[in-house]
PDB file of C-alpha atoms in Angstrom:
ATOM      1  CA  UNK A   1      12.154  -8.887  -2.722  1.00  0.00           C
ATOM      2  CA  UNK A   2      13.005  -5.297  -3.474  1.00  0.00           C
ATOM      3  CA  UNK A   3      15.910  -3.983  -1.442  1.00  0.00           C
ATOM      4  CA  UNK A   4      14.105  -1.780   1.016  1.00  0.00           C
ATOM      5  CA  UNK A   5      14.999  -1.426   4.665  1.00  0.00           C
ATOM      6  CA  UNK A   6      13.439   0.687   7.356  1.00  0.00           C
ATOM      7  CA  UNK A   7      14.987   1.793  10.618  1.00  0.00           C
ATOM      8  CA  UNK A   8      14.262   1.558  13.401  1.00  0.00           C
ATOM      9  CA  UNK A   9      11.829  -1.344  13.232  1.00  0.00           C
ATOM     10  CA  UNK A  10      10.319  -0.478  16.592  1.00  0.00           C
ATOM     11  CA  UNK A  11      10.386   2.722  18.597  1.00  0.00           C
ATOM     12  CA  UNK A  12       8.720   4.013  21.703  1.00  0.00           C
ATOM     13  CA  UNK A  13       8.902   7.723  22.329  1.00  0.00           C
ATOM     14  CA  UNK A  14       7.275  10.338  24.483  1.00  0.00           C
ATOM     15  CA  UNK A  15       4.807  12.994  23.405  1.00  0.00           C
ATOM     16  CA  UNK A  16       6.534  16.145  22.236  1.00  0.00           C
ATOM     17  CA  UNK A  17       9.834  14.557  21.225  1.00  0.00           C
ATOM     18  CA  UNK A  18      11.125  14.625  17.643  1.00  0.00           C
ATOM     19  CA  UNK A  19      11.354  11.316  15.769  1.00  0.00           C
ATOM     20  CA  UNK A  20      12.967  10.454  12.456  1.00  0.00           C
ATOM     21  CA  UNK A  21      12.288   7.277  10.561  1.00  0.00           C
ATOM     22  CA  UNK A  22      14.575   6.180   7.763  1.00  0.00           C
ATOM     23  CA  UNK A  23      13.840   4.332   4.560  1.00  0.00           C
ATOM     24  CA  UNK A  24      16.767   3.021   2.527  1.00  0.00           C
ATOM     25  CA  UNK A  25      16.585   1.412  -0.908  1.00  0.00           C
ATOM     26  CA  UNK A  26      19.189  -0.276  -3.033  1.00  0.00           C
ATOM     27  CA  UNK A  27      17.046  -0.436  -6.198  1.00  0.00           C
ATOM     28  CA  UNK A  28      17.700   3.067  -7.549  1.00  0.00           C
ATOM     29  CA  UNK A  29      13.954   3.654  -7.882  1.00  0.00           C
ATOM     30  CA  UNK A  30      12.844   7.198  -8.540  1.00  0.00           C
ATOM     31  CA  UNK A  31       9.676   7.269  -6.438  1.00  0.00           C
ATOM     32  CA  UNK A  32       9.512   6.759  -2.693  1.00  0.00           C
ATOM     33  CA  UNK A  33       6.484   6.950  -0.416  1.00  0.00           C
ATOM     34  CA  UNK A  34       5.636   6.998   3.268  1.00  0.00           C
ATOM     35  CA  UNK A  35       2.371   5.458   4.474  1.00  0.00           C
ATOM     36  CA  UNK A  36       0.815   4.836   7.832  1.00  0.00           C
ATOM     37  CA  UNK A  37      -1.410   1.884   8.617  1.00  0.00           C
ATOM     38  CA  UNK A  38      -4.039   2.104  11.313  1.00  0.00           C
ATOM     39  CA  UNK A  39      -6.889  -0.249  12.215  1.00  0.00           C
ATOM     40  CA  UNK A  40     -10.010   0.660  10.251  1.00  0.00           C
ATOM     41  CA  UNK A  41      -8.086   2.958   7.890  1.00  0.00           C
ATOM     42  CA  UNK A  42      -5.974   0.764   5.684  1.00  0.00           C
ATOM     43  CA  UNK A  43      -2.887   2.423   4.233  1.00  0.00           C
ATOM     44  CA  UNK A  44      -2.821   6.183   3.963  1.00  0.00           C
ATOM     45  CA  UNK A  45      -0.200   8.194   2.112  1.00  0.00           C
ATOM     46  CA  UNK A  46       1.730  10.727   4.211  1.00  0.00           C
ATOM     47  CA  UNK A  47       4.288  12.138   1.786  1.00  0.00           C
ATOM     48  CA  UNK A  48       6.026  10.999  -1.353  1.00  0.00           C
ATOM     49  CA  UNK A  49       9.112  11.853  -3.362  1.00  0.00           C
ATOM     50  CA  UNK A  50       9.558  11.878  -7.124  1.00  0.00           C
ATOM     51  CA  UNK A  51      13.275  12.559  -7.077  1.00  0.00           C
ATOM     52  CA  UNK A  52      16.115  13.937  -4.992  1.00  0.00           C
ATOM     53  CA  UNK A  53      14.873  17.021  -3.137  1.00  0.00           C
ATOM     54  CA  UNK A  54      11.456  16.660  -4.834  1.00  0.00           C
ATOM     55  CA  UNK A  55       8.673  15.839  -2.409  1.00  0.00           C
ATOM     56  CA  UNK A  56       4.967  16.443  -2.066  1.00  0.00           C
ATOM     57  CA  UNK A  57       2.175  15.931   0.448  1.00  0.00           C
ATOM     58  CA  UNK A  58      -0.153  13.012   0.643  1.00  0.00           C
ATOM     59  CA  UNK A  59      -3.517  12.490   2.272  1.00  0.00           C
ATOM     60  CA  UNK A  60      -2.394  12.760   5.923  1.00  0.00           C
ATOM     61  CA  UNK A  61       0.673  15.007   5.905  1.00  0.00           C
ATOM     62  CA  UNK A  62      -0.109  17.246   8.900  1.00  0.00           C
ATOM     63  CA  UNK A  63       2.516  16.854  11.618  1.00  0.00           C
ATOM     64  CA  UNK A  64       5.030  15.169   9.296  1.00  0.00           C
ATOM     65  CA  UNK A  65       7.907  16.383   7.158  1.00  0.00           C
ATOM     66  CA  UNK A  66      10.181  14.502   4.798  1.00  0.00           C
ATOM     67  CA  UNK A  67      13.552  14.894   3.167  1.00  0.00           C
ATOM     68  CA  UNK A  68      15.362  13.163   0.362  1.00  0.00           C
ATOM     69  CA  UNK A  69      18.959  14.287  -0.086  1.00  0.00           C
ATOM     70  CA  UNK A  70      19.988  11.225  -2.132  1.00  0.00           C
ATOM     71  CA  UNK A  71      18.198   8.655  -4.240  1.00  0.00           C
ATOM     72  CA  UNK A  72      18.491   5.831  -1.758  1.00  0.00           C
ATOM     73  CA  UNK A  73      17.254   7.531   1.402  1.00  0.00           C
ATOM     74  CA  UNK A  74      13.870   8.999   2.314  1.00  0.00           C
ATOM     75  CA  UNK A  75      13.433  10.333   5.839  1.00  0.00           C
ATOM     76  CA  UNK A  76      10.167  10.910   7.662  1.00  0.00           C
ATOM     77  CA  UNK A  77      10.257  13.296  10.628  1.00  0.00           C
ATOM     78  CA  UNK A  78       7.708  13.896  13.299  1.00  0.00           C
ATOM     79  CA  UNK A  79       8.779  17.278  14.663  1.00  0.00           C
ATOM     80  CA  UNK A  80       6.828  16.856  17.919  1.00  0.00           C
ATOM     81  CA  UNK A  81       5.285  13.415  18.264  1.00  0.00           C
ATOM     82  CA  UNK A  82       1.691  13.074  19.447  1.00  0.00           C
ATOM     83  CA  UNK A  83      -0.241   9.996  20.601  1.00  0.00           C
ATOM     84  CA  UNK A  84      -2.324  10.165  17.405  1.00  0.00           C
ATOM     85  CA  UNK A  85       0.870   9.370  15.480  1.00  0.00           C
ATOM     86  CA  UNK A  86       1.148   5.971  17.120  1.00  0.00           C
ATOM     87  CA  UNK A  87       0.989   3.729  14.080  1.00  0.00           C
ATOM     88  CA  UNK A  88       2.853   1.377  11.797  1.00  0.00           C
ATOM     89  CA  UNK A  89       4.760   3.260   9.141  1.00  0.00           C
ATOM     90  CA  UNK A  90       5.604   1.759   5.771  1.00  0.00           C
ATOM     91  CA  UNK A  91       7.982   3.002   3.146  1.00  0.00           C
ATOM     92  CA  UNK A  92       7.424   2.035  -0.485  1.00  0.00           C
ATOM     93  CA  UNK A  93       9.297   2.503  -3.742  1.00  0.00           C
ATOM     94  CA  UNK A  94       8.356   2.367  -7.393  1.00  0.00           C
ATOM     95  CA  UNK A  95      10.081   2.558 -10.731  1.00  0.00           C
ATOM     96  CA  UNK A  96       9.413   5.271 -13.288  1.00  0.00           C
ATOM     97  CA  UNK A  97       5.968   5.069 -14.897  1.00  0.00           C
ATOM     98  CA  UNK A  98       5.087   2.060 -12.811  1.00  0.00           C
ATOM     99  CA  UNK A  99       2.086   1.738 -10.633  1.00  0.00           C
ATOM    100  CA  UNK A 100       3.443  -1.219  -8.687  1.00  0.00           C
ATOM    101  CA  UNK A 101       4.910  -0.128  -5.369  1.00  0.00           C
ATOM    102  CA  UNK A 102       7.157  -2.327  -3.269  1.00  0.00           C
ATOM    103  CA  UNK A 103       7.004  -1.997   0.476  1.00  0.00           C
ATOM    104  CA  UNK A 104       9.495  -2.144   3.279  1.00  0.00           C
ATOM    105  CA  UNK A 105       8.979  -4.194   6.429  1.00  0.00           C
ATOM    106  CA  UNK A 106       7.491  -1.355   8.451  1.00  0.00           C
ATOM    107  CA  UNK A 107       8.305   0.604  11.625  1.00  0.00           C
ATOM    108  CA  UNK A 108       6.048   0.293  14.634  1.00  0.00           C
ATOM    109  CA  UNK A 109       6.015   3.629  16.451  1.00  0.00           C
ATOM    110  CA  UNK A 110       4.411   4.099  19.849  1.00  0.00           C
ATOM    111  CA  UNK A 111       4.034   7.583  21.277  1.00  0.00           C
ATOM    112  CA  UNK A 112       3.306   7.574  25.021  1.00  0.00           C
TER     113      UNK A 112
ATOM    114  CA  UNK B   1     -14.631  10.497   1.224  1.00  0.00           C
ATOM    115  CA  UNK B   2     -13.513   6.928   0.750  1.00  0.00           C
ATOM    116  CA  UNK B   3     -12.687   6.407  -2.919  1.00  0.00           C
ATOM    117  CA  UNK B   4     -11.786   2.723  -2.639  1.00  0.00           C
ATOM    118  CA  UNK B   5     -14.035   0.537  -0.535  1.00  0.00           C
ATOM    119  CA  UNK B   6     -13.647  -2.977   0.696  1.00  0.00           C
ATOM    120  CA  UNK B   7     -16.927  -3.564   2.447  1.00  0.00           C
ATOM    121  CA  UNK B   8     -16.102  -6.979   3.911  1.00  0.00           C
ATOM    122  CA  UNK B   9     -13.610  -6.670   6.790  1.00  0.00           C
ATOM    123  CA  UNK B  10     -13.205 -10.443   6.899  1.00  0.00           C
ATOM    124  CA  UNK B  11     -13.846 -13.620   4.946  1.00  0.00           C
ATOM    125  CA  UNK B  12     -13.522 -17.289   5.876  1.00  0.00           C
ATOM    126  CA  UNK B  13     -13.153 -19.988   3.234  1.00  0.00           C
ATOM    127  CA  UNK B  14     -12.482 -23.715   3.337  1.00  0.00           C
ATOM    128  CA  UNK B  15      -9.192 -24.913   1.921  1.00  0.00           C
ATOM    129  CA  UNK B  16      -9.573 -25.890  -1.738  1.00  0.00           C
ATOM    130  CA  UNK B  17     -12.588 -23.690  -2.342  1.00  0.00           C
ATOM    131  CA  UNK B  18     -12.709 -20.357  -4.133  1.00  0.00           C
ATOM    132  CA  UNK B  19     -12.071 -17.090  -2.272  1.00  0.00           C
ATOM    133  CA  UNK B  20     -13.685 -13.977  -3.732  1.00  0.00           C
ATOM    134  CA  UNK B  21     -12.616 -10.609  -2.412  1.00  0.00           C
ATOM    135  CA  UNK B  22     -14.484  -7.539  -3.556  1.00  0.00           C
ATOM    136  CA  UNK B  23     -13.586  -3.904  -4.024  1.00  0.00           C
ATOM    137  CA  UNK B  24     -15.634  -0.912  -5.164  1.00  0.00           C
ATOM    138  CA  UNK B  25     -14.413   2.497  -6.230  1.00  0.00           C
ATOM    139  CA  UNK B  26     -16.045   5.858  -6.715  1.00  0.00           C
ATOM    140  CA  UNK B  27     -13.511   7.844  -8.722  1.00  0.00           C
ATOM    141  CA  UNK B  28     -14.199   7.257 -12.425  1.00  0.00           C
ATOM    142  CA  UNK B  29     -10.725   8.550 -13.276  1.00  0.00           C
ATOM    143  CA  UNK B  30      -9.044   5.480 -11.778  1.00  0.00           C
ATOM    144  CA  UNK B  31      -7.580   3.434 -14.596  1.00  0.00           C
ATOM    145  CA  UNK B  32      -5.222   1.024 -12.873  1.00  0.00           C
ATOM    146  CA  UNK B  33      -5.992  -1.325 -10.042  1.00  0.00           C
ATOM    147  CA  UNK B  34      -3.831  -3.508  -7.834  1.00  0.00           C
ATOM    148  CA  UNK B  35      -4.176  -6.092  -5.108  1.00  0.00           C
ATOM    149  CA  UNK B  36      -1.729  -6.411  -2.263  1.00  0.00           C
ATOM    150  CA  UNK B  37      -1.387  -9.147   0.312  1.00  0.00           C
ATOM    151  CA  UNK B  38      -0.155  -8.493   3.817  1.00  0.00           C
ATOM    152  CA  UNK B  39       0.942 -10.893   6.512  1.00  0.00           C
ATOM    153  CA  UNK B  40       1.207  -9.721  10.129  1.00  0.00           C
ATOM    154  CA  UNK B  41       4.405  -7.838  10.977  1.00  0.00           C
ATOM    155  CA  UNK B  42       5.407  -7.613   7.298  1.00  0.00           C
ATOM    156  CA  UNK B  43       5.011  -5.017   4.592  1.00  0.00           C
ATOM    157  CA  UNK B  44       2.336  -5.454   1.913  1.00  0.00           C
ATOM    158  CA  UNK B  45       3.429  -7.422  -1.144  1.00  0.00           C
ATOM    159  CA  UNK B  46       2.194  -6.804  -4.656  1.00  0.00           C
ATOM    160  CA  UNK B  47      -0.042  -9.605  -5.906  1.00  0.00           C
ATOM    161  CA  UNK B  48      -1.717  -8.758  -9.196  1.00  0.00           C
ATOM    162  CA  UNK B  49      -2.902  -5.759 -11.151  1.00  0.00           C
ATOM    163  CA  UNK B  50      -5.231  -4.834 -13.990  1.00  0.00           C
ATOM    164  CA  UNK B  51      -5.488  -1.905 -16.362  1.00  0.00           C
ATOM    165  CA  UNK B  52      -8.833  -0.391 -17.198  1.00  0.00           C
ATOM    166  CA  UNK B  53      -8.432  -1.488 -20.840  1.00  0.00           C
ATOM    167  CA  UNK B  54      -8.869  -5.076 -19.672  1.00  0.00           C
ATOM    168  CA  UNK B  55     -11.641  -6.847 -17.802  1.00  0.00           C
ATOM    169  CA  UNK B  56      -9.637  -9.828 -16.581  1.00  0.00           C
ATOM    170  CA  UNK B  57      -6.087 -10.664 -15.622  1.00  0.00           C
ATOM    171  CA  UNK B  58      -4.796 -14.034 -14.444  1.00  0.00           C
ATOM    172  CA  UNK B  59      -1.661 -15.096 -12.640  1.00  0.00           C
ATOM    173  CA  UNK B  60      -1.677 -18.683 -11.513  1.00  0.00           C
ATOM    174  CA  UNK B  61      -4.314 -19.195  -8.846  1.00  0.00           C
ATOM    175  CA  UNK B  62      -5.151 -15.486  -8.793  1.00  0.00           C
ATOM    176  CA  UNK B  63      -7.542 -13.747 -11.175  1.00  0.00           C
ATOM    177  CA  UNK B  64      -8.703 -10.165 -11.004  1.00  0.00           C
ATOM    178  CA  UNK B  65     -11.924  -9.109 -12.713  1.00  0.00           C
ATOM    179  CA  UNK B  66     -12.820  -5.511 -13.497  1.00  0.00           C
ATOM    180  CA  UNK B  67     -16.344  -4.233 -14.183  1.00  0.00           C
ATOM    181  CA  UNK B  68     -15.891  -0.596 -15.127  1.00  0.00           C
ATOM    182  CA  UNK B  69     -19.550   0.184 -15.510  1.00  0.00           C
ATOM    183  CA  UNK B  70     -20.203  -0.993 -11.948  1.00  0.00           C
ATOM    184  CA  UNK B  71     -16.913   0.450 -10.668  1.00  0.00           C
ATOM    185  CA  UNK B  72     -16.210  -2.902  -9.126  1.00  0.00           C
ATOM    186  CA  UNK B  73     -13.319  -5.316  -9.082  1.00  0.00           C
ATOM    187  CA  UNK B  74     -12.835  -8.689  -7.513  1.00  0.00           C
ATOM    188  CA  UNK B  75      -9.965 -10.998  -6.729  1.00  0.00           C
ATOM    189  CA  UNK B  76     -10.552 -14.733  -7.121  1.00  0.00           C
ATOM    190  CA  UNK B  77      -8.231 -17.244  -5.525  1.00  0.00           C
ATOM    191  CA  UNK B  78      -8.660 -20.818  -6.725  1.00  0.00           C
ATOM    192  CA  UNK B  79      -7.998 -23.114  -4.997  1.00  0.00           C
ATOM    193  CA  UNK B  80      -7.550 -21.383  -1.662  1.00  0.00           C
ATOM    194  CA  UNK B  81      -4.692 -22.546   0.498  1.00  0.00           C
ATOM    195  CA  UNK B  82      -3.969 -21.969   4.214  1.00  0.00           C
ATOM    196  CA  UNK B  83      -0.955 -19.855   3.235  1.00  0.00           C
ATOM    197  CA  UNK B  84      -3.326 -17.431   1.542  1.00  0.00           C
ATOM    198  CA  UNK B  85      -4.587 -16.357   4.965  1.00  0.00           C
ATOM    199  CA  UNK B  86      -3.659 -12.690   5.121  1.00  0.00           C
ATOM    200  CA  UNK B  87      -5.117  -9.201   4.767  1.00  0.00           C
ATOM    201  CA  UNK B  88      -5.781  -8.205   1.172  1.00  0.00           C
ATOM    202  CA  UNK B  89      -5.773  -4.585   0.116  1.00  0.00           C
ATOM    203  CA  UNK B  90      -7.296  -3.233  -3.059  1.00  0.00           C
ATOM    204  CA  UNK B  91      -5.606  -0.110  -4.502  1.00  0.00           C
ATOM    205  CA  UNK B  92      -6.303   2.218  -7.391  1.00  0.00           C
ATOM    206  CA  UNK B  93      -4.534   4.910  -9.331  1.00  0.00           C
ATOM    207  CA  UNK B  94      -4.918   6.991 -12.478  1.00  0.00           C
ATOM    208  CA  UNK B  95      -2.404   8.095 -15.053  1.00  0.00           C
ATOM    209  CA  UNK B  96      -3.268  11.759 -14.550  1.00  0.00           C
ATOM    210  CA  UNK B  97      -1.978  11.562 -10.990  1.00  0.00           C
ATOM    211  CA  UNK B  98       1.552  11.962 -12.334  1.00  0.00           C
ATOM    212  CA  UNK B  99       3.179  10.567  -9.260  1.00  0.00           C
ATOM    213  CA  UNK B 100       1.432   7.180  -9.543  1.00  0.00           C
ATOM    214  CA  UNK B 101      -0.082   7.579  -6.113  1.00  0.00           C
ATOM    215  CA  UNK B 102      -2.148   4.696  -4.903  1.00  0.00           C
ATOM    216  CA  UNK B 103      -5.386   4.968  -2.978  1.00  0.00           C
ATOM    217  CA  UNK B 104      -5.969   1.936  -0.788  1.00  0.00           C
ATOM    218  CA  UNK B 105      -9.056   0.311   0.628  1.00  0.00           C
ATOM    219  CA  UNK B 106      -9.214  -0.651   4.277  1.00  0.00           C
ATOM    220  CA  UNK B 107      -8.473  -4.304   3.606  1.00  0.00           C
ATOM    221  CA  UNK B 108     -10.193  -7.678   3.929  1.00  0.00           C
ATOM    222  CA  UNK B 109      -8.823 -10.337   6.253  1.00  0.00           C
ATOM    223  CA  UNK B 110      -8.991 -13.722   4.570  1.00  0.00           C
ATOM    224  CA  UNK B 111      -8.882 -16.862   6.677  1.00  0.00           C
ATOM    225  CA  UNK B 112      -8.482 -20.161   4.836  1.00  0.00           C
ATOM    226  CA  UNK B 113      -9.569 -23.026   7.053  1.00  0.00           C
ATOM    227  CA  UNK B 114      -7.730 -26.341   6.581  1.00  0.00           C
TER     228      UNK B 114
END
């Protein structure tokens, strides 16, 4: 398995509070991604990074921001959590010029 | 606009028989396709992929078939085993995307009955 960890694994927070999820990799892969998985929607891309300090938006980026200050860490921030952001969040990584992405174990976030 | 479609939310198959999972796509620019398998409470794991220059790719019990004219791909699992019970996601990408973004289908839950 690729060395990807996500923290926390579970979190319950209240509407309006800020939340930061962390993805850490030990593989030195260039690309990192954040997805959310919801029933009936499959996996949807939130943001991705193609290098340190290089990020771009995905399909469902509204309400989320990301940062990547070093190769191994990719942070996803919900500035003001809403109930619609209750979901399971997955981080993924991929090597240069490779389509195969390798996923972390996920973070289950509940916004009450 | 759903570009990758898995029209069967679920599929049940007897152990030892063939499982066939289907996927359709609408974006003719897609040129690389992947299947992922996901168990509950775990992240998806890469299973098998196929480039648009091929029409078949095999890896052990898993074979993916691509029909470009029909914009259709399928995953065959032979023989099916109880451990194959999981949600299977089809994904697609194209080289012009630059960032190798994947577009996923909604998934098909496979149940292999012992």
